[in-house]
Every structure is written in structure tokens, then in C-alpha cells.
Short mmCIF file of the C-alpha atoms (twelve columns), coordinates in Angstrom:
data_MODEL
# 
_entry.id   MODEL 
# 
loop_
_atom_site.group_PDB 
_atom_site.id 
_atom_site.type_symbol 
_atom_site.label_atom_id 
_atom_site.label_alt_id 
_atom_site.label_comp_id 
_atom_site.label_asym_id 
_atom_site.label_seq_id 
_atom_site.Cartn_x 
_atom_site.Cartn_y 
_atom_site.Cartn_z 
_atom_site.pdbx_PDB_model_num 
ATOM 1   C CA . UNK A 1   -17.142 -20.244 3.945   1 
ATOM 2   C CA . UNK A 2   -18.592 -17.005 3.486   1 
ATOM 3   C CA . UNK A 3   -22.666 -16.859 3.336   1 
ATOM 4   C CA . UNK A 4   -23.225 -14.384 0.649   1 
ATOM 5   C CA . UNK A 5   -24.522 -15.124 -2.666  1 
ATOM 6   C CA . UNK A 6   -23.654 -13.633 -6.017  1 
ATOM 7   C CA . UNK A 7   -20.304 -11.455 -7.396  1 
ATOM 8   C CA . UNK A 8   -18.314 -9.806  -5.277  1 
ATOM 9   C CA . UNK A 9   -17.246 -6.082  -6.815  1 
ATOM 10  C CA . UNK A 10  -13.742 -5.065  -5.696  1 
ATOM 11  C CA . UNK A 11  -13.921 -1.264  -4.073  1 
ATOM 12  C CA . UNK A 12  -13.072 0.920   -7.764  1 
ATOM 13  C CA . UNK A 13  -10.568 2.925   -6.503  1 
ATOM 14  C CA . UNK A 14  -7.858  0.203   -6.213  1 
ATOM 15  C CA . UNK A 15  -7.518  0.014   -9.857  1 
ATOM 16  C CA . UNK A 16  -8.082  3.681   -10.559 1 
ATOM 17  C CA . UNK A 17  -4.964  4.973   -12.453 1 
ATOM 18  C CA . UNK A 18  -3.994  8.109   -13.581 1 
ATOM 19  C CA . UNK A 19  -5.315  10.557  -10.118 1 
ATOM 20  C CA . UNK A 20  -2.945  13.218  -9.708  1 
ATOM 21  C CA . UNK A 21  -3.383  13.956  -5.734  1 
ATOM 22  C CA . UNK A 22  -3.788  11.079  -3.048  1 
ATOM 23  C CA . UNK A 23  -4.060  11.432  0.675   1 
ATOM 24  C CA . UNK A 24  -3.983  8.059   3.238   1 
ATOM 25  C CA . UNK A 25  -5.986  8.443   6.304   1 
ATOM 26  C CA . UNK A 26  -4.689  5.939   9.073   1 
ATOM 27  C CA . UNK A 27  -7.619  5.789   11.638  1 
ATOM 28  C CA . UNK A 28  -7.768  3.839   15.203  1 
ATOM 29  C CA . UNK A 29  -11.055 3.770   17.030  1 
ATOM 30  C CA . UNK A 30  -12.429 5.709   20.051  1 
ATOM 31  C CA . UNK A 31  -14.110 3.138   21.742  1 
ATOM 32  C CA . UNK A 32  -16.615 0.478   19.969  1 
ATOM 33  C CA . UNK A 33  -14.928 -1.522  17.544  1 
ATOM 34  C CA . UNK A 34  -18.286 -2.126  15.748  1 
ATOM 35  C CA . UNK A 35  -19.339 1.825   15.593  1 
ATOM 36  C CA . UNK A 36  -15.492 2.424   13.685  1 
ATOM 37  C CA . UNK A 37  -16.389 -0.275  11.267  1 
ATOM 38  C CA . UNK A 38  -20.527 0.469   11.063  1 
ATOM 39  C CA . UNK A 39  -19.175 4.210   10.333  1 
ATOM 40  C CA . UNK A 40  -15.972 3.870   8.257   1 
ATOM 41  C CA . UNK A 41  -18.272 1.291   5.918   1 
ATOM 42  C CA . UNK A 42  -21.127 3.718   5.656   1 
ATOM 43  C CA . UNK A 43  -18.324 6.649   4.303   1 
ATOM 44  C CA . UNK A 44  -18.904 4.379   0.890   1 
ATOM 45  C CA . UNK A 45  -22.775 6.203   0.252   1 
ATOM 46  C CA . UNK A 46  -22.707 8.850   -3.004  1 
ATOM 47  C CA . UNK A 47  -22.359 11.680  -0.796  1 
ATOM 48  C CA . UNK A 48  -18.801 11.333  0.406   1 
ATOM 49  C CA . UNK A 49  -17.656 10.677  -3.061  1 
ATOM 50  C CA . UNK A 50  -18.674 13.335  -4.958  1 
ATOM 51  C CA . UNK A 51  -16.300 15.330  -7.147  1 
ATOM 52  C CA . UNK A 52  -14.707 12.493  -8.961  1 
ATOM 53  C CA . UNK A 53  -13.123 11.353  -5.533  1 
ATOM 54  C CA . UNK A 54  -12.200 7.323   -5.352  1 
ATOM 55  C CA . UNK A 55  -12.060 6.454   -1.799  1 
ATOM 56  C CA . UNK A 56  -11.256 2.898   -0.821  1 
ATOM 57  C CA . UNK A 57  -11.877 1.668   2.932   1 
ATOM 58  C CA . UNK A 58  -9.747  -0.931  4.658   1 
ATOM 59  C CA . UNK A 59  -9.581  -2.524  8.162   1 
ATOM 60  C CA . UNK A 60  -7.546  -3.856  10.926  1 
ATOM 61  C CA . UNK A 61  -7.699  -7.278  9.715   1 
ATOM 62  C CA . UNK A 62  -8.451  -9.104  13.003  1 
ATOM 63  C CA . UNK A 63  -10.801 -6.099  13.887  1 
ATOM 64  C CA . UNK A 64  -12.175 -6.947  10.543  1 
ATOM 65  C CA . UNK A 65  -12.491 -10.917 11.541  1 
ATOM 66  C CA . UNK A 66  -14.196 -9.974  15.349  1 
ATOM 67  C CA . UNK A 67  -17.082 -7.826  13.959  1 
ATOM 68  C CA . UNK A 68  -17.193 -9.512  10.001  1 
ATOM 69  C CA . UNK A 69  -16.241 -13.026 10.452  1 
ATOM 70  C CA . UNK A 70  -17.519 -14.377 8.002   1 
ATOM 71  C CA . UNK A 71  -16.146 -12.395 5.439   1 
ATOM 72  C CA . UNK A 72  -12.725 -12.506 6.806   1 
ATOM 73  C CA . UNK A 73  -9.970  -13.813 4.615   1 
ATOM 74  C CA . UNK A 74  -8.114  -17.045 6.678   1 
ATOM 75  C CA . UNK A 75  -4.501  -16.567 7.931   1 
ATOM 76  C CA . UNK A 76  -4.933  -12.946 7.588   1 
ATOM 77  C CA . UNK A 77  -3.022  -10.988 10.564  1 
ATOM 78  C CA . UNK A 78  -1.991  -7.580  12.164  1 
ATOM 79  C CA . UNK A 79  1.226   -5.990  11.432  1 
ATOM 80  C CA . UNK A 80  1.408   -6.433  15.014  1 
ATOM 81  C CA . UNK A 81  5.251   -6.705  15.675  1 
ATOM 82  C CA . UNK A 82  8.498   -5.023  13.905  1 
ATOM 83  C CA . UNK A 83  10.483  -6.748  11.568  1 
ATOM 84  C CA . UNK A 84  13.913  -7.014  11.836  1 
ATOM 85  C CA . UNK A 85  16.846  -8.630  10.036  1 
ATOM 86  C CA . UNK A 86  19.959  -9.735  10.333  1 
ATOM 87  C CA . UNK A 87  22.051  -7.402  10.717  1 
ATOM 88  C CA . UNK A 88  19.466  -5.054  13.337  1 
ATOM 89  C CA . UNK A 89  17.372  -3.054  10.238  1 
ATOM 90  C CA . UNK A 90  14.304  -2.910  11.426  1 
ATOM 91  C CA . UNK A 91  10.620  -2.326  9.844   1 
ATOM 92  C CA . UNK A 92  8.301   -0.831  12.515  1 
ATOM 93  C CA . UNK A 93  4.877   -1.739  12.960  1 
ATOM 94  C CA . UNK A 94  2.256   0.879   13.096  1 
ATOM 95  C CA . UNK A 95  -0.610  -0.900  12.574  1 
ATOM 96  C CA . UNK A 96  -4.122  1.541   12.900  1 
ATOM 97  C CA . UNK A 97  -8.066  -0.125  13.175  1 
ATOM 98  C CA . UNK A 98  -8.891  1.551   9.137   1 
ATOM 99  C CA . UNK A 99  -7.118  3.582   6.315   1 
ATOM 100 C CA . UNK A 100 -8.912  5.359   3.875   1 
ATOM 101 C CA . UNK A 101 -7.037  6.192   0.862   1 
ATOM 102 C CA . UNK A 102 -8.774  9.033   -1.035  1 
ATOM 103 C CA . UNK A 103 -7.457  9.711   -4.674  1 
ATOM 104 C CA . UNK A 104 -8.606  12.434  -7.315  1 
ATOM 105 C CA . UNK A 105 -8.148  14.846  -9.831  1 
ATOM 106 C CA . UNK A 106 -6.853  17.661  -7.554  1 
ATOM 107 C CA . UNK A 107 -6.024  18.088  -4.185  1 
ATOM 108 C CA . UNK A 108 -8.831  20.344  -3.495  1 
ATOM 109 C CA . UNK A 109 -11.113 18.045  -3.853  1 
ATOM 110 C CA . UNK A 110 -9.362  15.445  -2.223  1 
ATOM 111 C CA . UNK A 111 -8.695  17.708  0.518   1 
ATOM 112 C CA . UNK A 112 -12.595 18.486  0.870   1 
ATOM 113 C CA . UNK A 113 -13.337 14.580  0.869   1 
ATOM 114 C CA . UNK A 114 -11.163 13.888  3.355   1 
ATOM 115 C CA . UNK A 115 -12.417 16.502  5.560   1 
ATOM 116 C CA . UNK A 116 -16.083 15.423  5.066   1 
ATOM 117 C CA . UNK A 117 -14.981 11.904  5.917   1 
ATOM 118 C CA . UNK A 118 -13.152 12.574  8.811   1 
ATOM 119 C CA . UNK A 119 -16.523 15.036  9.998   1 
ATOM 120 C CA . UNK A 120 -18.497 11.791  9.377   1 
ATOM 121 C CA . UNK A 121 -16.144 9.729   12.005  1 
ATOM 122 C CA . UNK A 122 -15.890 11.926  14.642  1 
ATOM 123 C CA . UNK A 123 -16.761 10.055  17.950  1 
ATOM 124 C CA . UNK A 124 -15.916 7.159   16.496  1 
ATOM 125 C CA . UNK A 125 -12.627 7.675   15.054  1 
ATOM 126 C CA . UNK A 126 -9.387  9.707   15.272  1 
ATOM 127 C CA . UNK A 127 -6.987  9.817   12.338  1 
ATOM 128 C CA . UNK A 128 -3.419  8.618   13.526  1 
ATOM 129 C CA . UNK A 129 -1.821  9.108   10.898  1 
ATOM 130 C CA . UNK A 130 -2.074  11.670  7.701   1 
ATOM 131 C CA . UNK A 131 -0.202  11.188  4.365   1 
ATOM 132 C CA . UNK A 132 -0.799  13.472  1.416   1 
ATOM 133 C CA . UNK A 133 0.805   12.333  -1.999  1 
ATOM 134 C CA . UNK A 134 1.241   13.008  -5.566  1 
ATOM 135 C CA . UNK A 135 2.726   11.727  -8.806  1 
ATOM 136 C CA . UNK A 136 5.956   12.948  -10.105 1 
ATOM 137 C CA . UNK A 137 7.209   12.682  -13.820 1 
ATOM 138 C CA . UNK A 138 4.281   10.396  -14.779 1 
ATOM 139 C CA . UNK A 139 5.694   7.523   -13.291 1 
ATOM 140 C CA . UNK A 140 8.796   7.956   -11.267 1 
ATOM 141 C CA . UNK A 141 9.425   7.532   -7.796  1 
ATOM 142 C CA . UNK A 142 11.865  10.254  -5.648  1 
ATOM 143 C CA . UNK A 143 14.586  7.684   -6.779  1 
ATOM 144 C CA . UNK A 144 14.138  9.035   -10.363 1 
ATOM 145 C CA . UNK A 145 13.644  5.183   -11.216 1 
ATOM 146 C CA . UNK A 146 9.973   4.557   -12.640 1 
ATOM 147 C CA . UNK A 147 8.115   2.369   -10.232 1 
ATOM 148 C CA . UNK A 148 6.255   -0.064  -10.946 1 
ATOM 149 C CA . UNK A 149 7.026   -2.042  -13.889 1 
ATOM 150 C CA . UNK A 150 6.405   -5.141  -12.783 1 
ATOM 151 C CA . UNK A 151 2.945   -4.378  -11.855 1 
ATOM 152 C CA . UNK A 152 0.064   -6.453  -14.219 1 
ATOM 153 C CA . UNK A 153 -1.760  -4.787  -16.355 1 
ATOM 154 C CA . UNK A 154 -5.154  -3.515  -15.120 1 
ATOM 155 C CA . UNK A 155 -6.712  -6.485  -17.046 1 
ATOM 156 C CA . UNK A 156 -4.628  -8.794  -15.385 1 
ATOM 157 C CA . UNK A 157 -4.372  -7.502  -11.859 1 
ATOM 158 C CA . UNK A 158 -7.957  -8.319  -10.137 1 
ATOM 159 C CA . UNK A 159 -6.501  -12.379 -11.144 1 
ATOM 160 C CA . UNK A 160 -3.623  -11.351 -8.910  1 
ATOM 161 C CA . UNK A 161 -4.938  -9.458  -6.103  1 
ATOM 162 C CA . UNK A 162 -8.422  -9.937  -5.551  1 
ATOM 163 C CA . UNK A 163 -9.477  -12.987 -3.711  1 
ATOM 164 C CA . UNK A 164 -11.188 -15.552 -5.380  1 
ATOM 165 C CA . UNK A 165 -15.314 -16.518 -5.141  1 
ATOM 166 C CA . UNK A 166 -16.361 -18.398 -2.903  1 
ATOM 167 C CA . UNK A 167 -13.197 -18.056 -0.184  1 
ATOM 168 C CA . UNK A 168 -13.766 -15.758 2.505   1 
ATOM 169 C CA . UNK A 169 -13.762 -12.211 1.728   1 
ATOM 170 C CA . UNK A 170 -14.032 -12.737 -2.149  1 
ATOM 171 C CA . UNK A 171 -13.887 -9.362  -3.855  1 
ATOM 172 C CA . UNK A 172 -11.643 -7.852  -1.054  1 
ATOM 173 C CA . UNK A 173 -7.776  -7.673  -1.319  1 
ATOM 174 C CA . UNK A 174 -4.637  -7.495  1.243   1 
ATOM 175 C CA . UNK A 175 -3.249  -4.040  1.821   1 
ATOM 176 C CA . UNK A 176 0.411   -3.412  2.678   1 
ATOM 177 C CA . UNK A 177 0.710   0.191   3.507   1 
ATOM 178 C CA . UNK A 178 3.805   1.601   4.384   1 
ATOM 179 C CA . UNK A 179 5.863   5.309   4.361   1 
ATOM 180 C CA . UNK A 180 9.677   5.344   3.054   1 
ATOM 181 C CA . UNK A 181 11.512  8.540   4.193   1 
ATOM 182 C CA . UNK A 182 14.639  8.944   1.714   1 
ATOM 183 C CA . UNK A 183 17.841  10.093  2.233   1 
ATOM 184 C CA . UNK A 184 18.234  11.863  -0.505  1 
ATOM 185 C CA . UNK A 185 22.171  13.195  -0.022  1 
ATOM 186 C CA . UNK A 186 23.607  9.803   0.113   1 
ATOM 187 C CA . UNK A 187 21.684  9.019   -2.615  1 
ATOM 188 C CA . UNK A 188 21.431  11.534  -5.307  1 
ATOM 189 C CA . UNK A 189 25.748  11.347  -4.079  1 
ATOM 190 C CA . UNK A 190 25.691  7.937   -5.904  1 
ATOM 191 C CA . UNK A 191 26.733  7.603   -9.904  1 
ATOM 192 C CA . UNK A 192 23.727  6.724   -11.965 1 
ATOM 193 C CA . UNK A 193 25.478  3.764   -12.415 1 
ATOM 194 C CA . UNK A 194 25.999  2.448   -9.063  1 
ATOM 195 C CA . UNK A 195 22.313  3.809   -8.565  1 
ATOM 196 C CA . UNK A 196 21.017  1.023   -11.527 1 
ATOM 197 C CA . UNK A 197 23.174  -1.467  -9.595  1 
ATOM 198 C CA . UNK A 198 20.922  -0.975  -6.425  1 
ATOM 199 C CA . UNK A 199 18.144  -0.819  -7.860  1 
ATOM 200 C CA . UNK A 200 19.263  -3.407  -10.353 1 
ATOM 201 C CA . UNK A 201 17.458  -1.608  -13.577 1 
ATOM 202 C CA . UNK A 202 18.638  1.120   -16.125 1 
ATOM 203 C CA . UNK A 203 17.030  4.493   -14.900 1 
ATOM 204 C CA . UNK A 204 15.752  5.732   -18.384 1 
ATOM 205 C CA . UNK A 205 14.200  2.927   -19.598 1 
ATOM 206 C CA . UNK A 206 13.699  0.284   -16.045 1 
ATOM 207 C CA . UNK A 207 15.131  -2.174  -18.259 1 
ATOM 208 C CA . UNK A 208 16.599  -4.414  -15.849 1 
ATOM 209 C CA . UNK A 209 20.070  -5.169  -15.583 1 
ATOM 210 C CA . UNK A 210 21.240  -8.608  -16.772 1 
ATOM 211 C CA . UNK A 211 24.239  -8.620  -14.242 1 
ATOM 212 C CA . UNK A 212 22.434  -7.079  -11.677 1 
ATOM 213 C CA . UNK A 213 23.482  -7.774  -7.855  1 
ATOM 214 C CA . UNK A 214 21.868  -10.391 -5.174  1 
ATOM 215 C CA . UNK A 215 21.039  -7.555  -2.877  1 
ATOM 216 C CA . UNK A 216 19.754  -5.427  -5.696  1 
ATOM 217 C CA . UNK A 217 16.120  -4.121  -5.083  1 
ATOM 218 C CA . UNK A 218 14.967  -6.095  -8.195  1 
ATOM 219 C CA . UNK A 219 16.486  -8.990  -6.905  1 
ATOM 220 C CA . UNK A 220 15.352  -8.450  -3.329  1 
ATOM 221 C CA . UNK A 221 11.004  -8.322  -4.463  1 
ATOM 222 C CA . UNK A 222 11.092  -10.704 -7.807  1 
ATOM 223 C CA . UNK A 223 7.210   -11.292 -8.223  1 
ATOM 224 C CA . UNK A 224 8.530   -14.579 -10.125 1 
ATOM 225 C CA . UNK A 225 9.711   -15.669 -6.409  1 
ATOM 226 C CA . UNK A 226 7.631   -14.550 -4.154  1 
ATOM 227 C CA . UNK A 227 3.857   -14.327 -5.719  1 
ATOM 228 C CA . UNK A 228 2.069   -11.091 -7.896  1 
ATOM 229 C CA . UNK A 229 1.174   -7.979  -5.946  1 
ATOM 230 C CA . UNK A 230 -0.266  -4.661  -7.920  1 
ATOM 231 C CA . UNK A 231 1.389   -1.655  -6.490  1 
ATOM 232 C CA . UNK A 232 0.118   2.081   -6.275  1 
ATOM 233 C CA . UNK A 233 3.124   3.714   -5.161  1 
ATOM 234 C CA . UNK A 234 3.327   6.970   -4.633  1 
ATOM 235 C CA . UNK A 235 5.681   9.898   -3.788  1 
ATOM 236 C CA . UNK A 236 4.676   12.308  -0.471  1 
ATOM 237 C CA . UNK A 237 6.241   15.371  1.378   1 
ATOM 238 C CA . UNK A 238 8.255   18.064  1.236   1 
ATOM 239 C CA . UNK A 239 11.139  19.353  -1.303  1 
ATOM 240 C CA . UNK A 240 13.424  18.928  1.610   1 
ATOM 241 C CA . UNK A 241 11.751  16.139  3.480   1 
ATOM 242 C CA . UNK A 242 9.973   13.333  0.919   1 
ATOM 243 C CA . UNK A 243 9.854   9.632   0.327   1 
ATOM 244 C CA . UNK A 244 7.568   6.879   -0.882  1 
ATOM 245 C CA . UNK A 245 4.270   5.569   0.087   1 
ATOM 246 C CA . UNK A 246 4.485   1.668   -0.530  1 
ATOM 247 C CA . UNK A 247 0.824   0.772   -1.299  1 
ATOM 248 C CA . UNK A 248 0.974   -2.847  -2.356  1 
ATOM 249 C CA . UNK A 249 -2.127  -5.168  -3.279  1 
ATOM 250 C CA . UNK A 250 -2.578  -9.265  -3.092  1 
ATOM 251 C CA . UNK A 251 -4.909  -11.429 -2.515  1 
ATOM 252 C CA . UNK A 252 -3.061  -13.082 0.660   1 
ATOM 253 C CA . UNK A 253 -0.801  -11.931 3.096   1 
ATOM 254 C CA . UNK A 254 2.146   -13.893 2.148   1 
ATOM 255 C CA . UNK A 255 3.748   -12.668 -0.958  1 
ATOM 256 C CA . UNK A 256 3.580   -9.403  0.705   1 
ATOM 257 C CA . UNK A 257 4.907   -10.920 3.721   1 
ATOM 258 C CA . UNK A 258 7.576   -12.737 1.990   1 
ATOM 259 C CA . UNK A 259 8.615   -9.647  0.253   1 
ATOM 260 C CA . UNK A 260 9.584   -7.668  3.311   1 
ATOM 261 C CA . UNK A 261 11.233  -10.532 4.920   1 
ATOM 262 C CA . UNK A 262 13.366  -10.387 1.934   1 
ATOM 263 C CA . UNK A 263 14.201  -6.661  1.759   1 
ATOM 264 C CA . UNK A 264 15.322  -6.869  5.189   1 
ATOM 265 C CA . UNK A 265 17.310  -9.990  5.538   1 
ATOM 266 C CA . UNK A 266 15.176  -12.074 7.576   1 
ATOM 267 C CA . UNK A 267 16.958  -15.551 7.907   1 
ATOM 268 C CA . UNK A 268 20.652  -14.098 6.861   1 
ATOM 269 C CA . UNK A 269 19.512  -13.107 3.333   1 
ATOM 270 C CA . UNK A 270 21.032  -10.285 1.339   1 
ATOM 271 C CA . UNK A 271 19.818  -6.970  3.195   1 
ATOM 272 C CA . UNK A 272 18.011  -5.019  0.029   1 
ATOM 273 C CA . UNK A 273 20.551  -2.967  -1.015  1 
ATOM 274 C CA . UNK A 274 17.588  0.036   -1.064  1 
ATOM 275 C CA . UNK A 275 17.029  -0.010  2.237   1 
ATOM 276 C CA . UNK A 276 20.981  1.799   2.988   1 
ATOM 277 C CA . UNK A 277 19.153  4.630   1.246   1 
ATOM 278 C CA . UNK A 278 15.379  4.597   2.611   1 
ATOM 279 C CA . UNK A 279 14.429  3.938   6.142   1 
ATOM 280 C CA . UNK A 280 10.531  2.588   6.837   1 
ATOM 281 C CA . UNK A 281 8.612   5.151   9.309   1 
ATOM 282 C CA . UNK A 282 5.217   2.828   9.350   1 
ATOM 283 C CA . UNK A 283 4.290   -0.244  8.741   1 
ATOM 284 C CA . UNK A 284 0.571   -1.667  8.915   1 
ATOM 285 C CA . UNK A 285 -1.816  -4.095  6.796   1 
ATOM 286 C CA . UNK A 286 -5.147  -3.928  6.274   1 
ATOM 287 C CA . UNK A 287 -8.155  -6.025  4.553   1 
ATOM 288 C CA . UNK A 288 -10.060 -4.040  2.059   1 
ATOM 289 C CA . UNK A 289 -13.531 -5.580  1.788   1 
ATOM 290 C CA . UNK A 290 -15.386 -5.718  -1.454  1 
ATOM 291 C CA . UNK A 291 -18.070 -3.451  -2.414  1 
ATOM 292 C CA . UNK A 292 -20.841 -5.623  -1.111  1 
ATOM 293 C CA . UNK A 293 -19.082 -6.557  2.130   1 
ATOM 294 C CA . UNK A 294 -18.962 -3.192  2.988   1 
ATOM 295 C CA . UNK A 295 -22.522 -2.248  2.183   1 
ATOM 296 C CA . UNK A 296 -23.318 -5.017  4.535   1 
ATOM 297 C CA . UNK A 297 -21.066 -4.119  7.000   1 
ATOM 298 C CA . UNK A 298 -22.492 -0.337  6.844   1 
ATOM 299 C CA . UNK A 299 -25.978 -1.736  8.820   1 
# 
């Protein structure tokens, strides 16, 4: 069990809704595992989030477990291995030591975080991986479909994704990070109809389809099935080069997990019928730590 006393405070920027400009720092370390979690941990002091900047830290979650163990969540592991399915679709795994996921107002600002962050980590860290994102139409992914709707409400979601007092790494949450690169000929070629029939919801309204297909994408995640996650989603790139950032939250590994498994026809399942239209460039998890985890954590 973990040895610290009192409420855990889940890291703000998780539930922060509404930031117009995101960026996703994936970080490995140069050397000392405990320096790149000492230094990534002390990024959460005033002065690297000034300018109405949320920045939420996460780790590796067995680099997490060797330097923090007891605040490491049980049965919590590396994206450490691709997944594939049946038929040979395959999710890589890209799995870094941290992300930091930096969200704001404006890029600017973002952009000036992100800088002073990286600044702070040099030595220690390198980024690996750089992902700048945005919202488009309120609430749409590059699909045109809004994403999303399943998520809880922001009074329900800490239930669903934070874990619980008095378990191991209470206040933190599971982080499923992953880039979607779309091909968007193929699919802006498709009939809104047969579009709703992949996705298995009505694209003006994500009401979802009564006779929607097996392989259908609704059909493929269904929270009802496979546990509660809170996603953050976002759209990143170019106009000619673009996708989605899946940034999914729960408070274990296994709906998450299960999810994925799904999508890609692990066990001769239906293959998501998405994934014919989006291919998965990374893959990695990470543990975010609650607030008081990392202040401990920071030395």
C-alpha cells in the first residue's frame, strides 16, 4: 500500500476543457533514470506554468515503479511490444520514459512553455517525439464525426479515471497516448452514409445508429463492454498531412488495453472497421502521478 497520508489531487490539466492549442512532448532519458523523473517532476513549480498553461507530467510506468514504488499502480506495464491482429494490422509500440502534454489558450504560449520545459530538461532528457494539436469545429475530429460523446461528464470522470484512495498511486490515472495518421482520400471518397456505418453514428448529431455494424467503431470501443475511459482527443498536422491524437484516461490499464485489442482483432474479432481508414504511427502508456506524488517525487 502506498505510505502517504491525506487526499490525493489529480494533476488539473487532465480535466481542463475548452484549450484551443495542445502540444505532447514524448521524452526518453539521457542517462539516470532518477535525474529524468527528479527533473520532469520538478517542471510542476509556478514558474513553468505561467500564462494560463496546464501542463500534466506522466511516466514510463515501470520507470515510474523502479524509482516511485510505492506509489506505483499494480499490474501497470510498458507498451513494450506491438499489437497485432488477425489479419496482420498492427499497432506499434513507441513507448518513451515521460510525456508532457502542455495545453492553453494559444499556441504562443504553449509554444513558450514547452520551450522553457524542454530548457529545464536538458542533460537529462531529449524529446523523442513532438506533437502539436488543436481543436477543430468545437468538437469534431478530421473524420468530421464529433468525438467524444461517450466521454463522462467532468463531474463524473475523476470516479472513472482516477484511482481510488488508498491503492497505489491514488490521485494518478493511466495514460494511453497514441497518433492516428488519416487517409483522408479513401475516406472523404466514402458516402456520408457508409461513413455513419463505420463509425456506426449519424455525423450531425453522433446519434448512434440503431442498426449499426459489428465492426463499426462504436461497436469496436463500447465503454458498456470494456470499462469507462475520459478521452481528450485531439486533431494535429498539416492540411495535407493530419490525423488524431488518441489521449485516453482510466484508472487501470485494462479497459484501455481491452479497447485496442478490440479495434484490431486480437483473438479473430471484427477488425474496427476505422482502422481501413487510419493507420497508428505510436503507441505508448504512461502513469500520470497525482499532484502530491509528484511534489514528492520532485526531491
Amino acid at each position: 500500500m502506498t505510505d502517504h497520508v491525506g487526499m490525493r489531487n489529480p494533476q488539473g490539466g487532465i480535466f481542463a476543457l475548452g484549450t484551443s492549442s495542445h502540444a505532447y512532448l514524448e521524452l526518453d532519458g539521457a542517462s539516470d533514470g532518477l535525474a529524468l523523473v527528479h527533473a520532469v517532476a520538478s517542471l510542476r513549480e509556478p514558474r513553468t506554468t505561467m500564462g494560463g498553461v496546464n501542463l500534466v507530467a506522466g511516466f514510463r510506468p515501470e520507470l515510474w515503479a523502479r524509482i516511485v514504488p510505492g506509489d506505483a499502480p499494480a499490474e501497470l506495464t510498458d507498451f513494450d511490444a506491438p499489437l497485432t491482429g488477425t489479419d496482420g494490422f498492427t499497432m506499434p509500440a513507441t513507448q518513451h520514459d515521460a510525456v508532457l502534454w502542455l495545453s492553453g489558450s494559444a499556441y504562443d504560449v504553449v509554444f513558450d512553455t514547452a520551450r522553457a520545459a524542454i530548457a529545464a530538461l536538458a542533460g537529462v532528457a531529449v524529446v523523442a517525439e513532438e506533437t502539436s494539436s488543436w481543436p477543430y469545429q468545437h468538437d469534431r475530429d478530421l473524420t468530421g464525426f464529433i468525438d467524444g460523446t461517450e466521454n463522462p461528464t467532468l463531474i463524473e470522470a475523476p470516479g472513472f479515471v482516477l484511482i481510488p484512495e488508498g491503492e497505489p498511486g491514488a490521485g494518478g490515472t493511466v495514460l494511453l497516448l497514441q497518433k492516428w495518421s488519416h487517409d483522408v482520400a479513401v475516406w472523404e471518397a466514402l458516402a456520408v452514409a457508409d461513413q455513419e456505418r463505420v463509425i456506426g453514428r449519424r455525423k450531425p448529431d453522433s446519434v448512434e445508429l440503431d442498426d449499426k455494424p459489428a465492426d463499426s467503431h462504436v461497436a469496436s470501443t463500447d465503454q458498456d463492454v470494456f470499462g469507462h475511459i475520459f478521452r481528450r482527443n485531439m486533431p494535429y498536422g498539416t492540411v495535407v498531412d493530419h490525423g488524431t491524437m488518441f489521449v485516453g484516461f482510466a484508472s487501470t490499464q485494462r479497459p484501455l488495453q481491452a479497447m485496442l485489442e478490440s479495434m484490431a482483432g486480437v483473438d479473430g474479432g471484427a477488425r474496427d472497421a476505422l482502422t481501413r481508414f487510419t493507420t497508428p504511427l505510436t503507441g505508448a502508456y504512461y502513469f500520470v502521478p497525482s499532484n502530491e506524488a509528484l511534489l514528492a517525487a520532485s526531491g
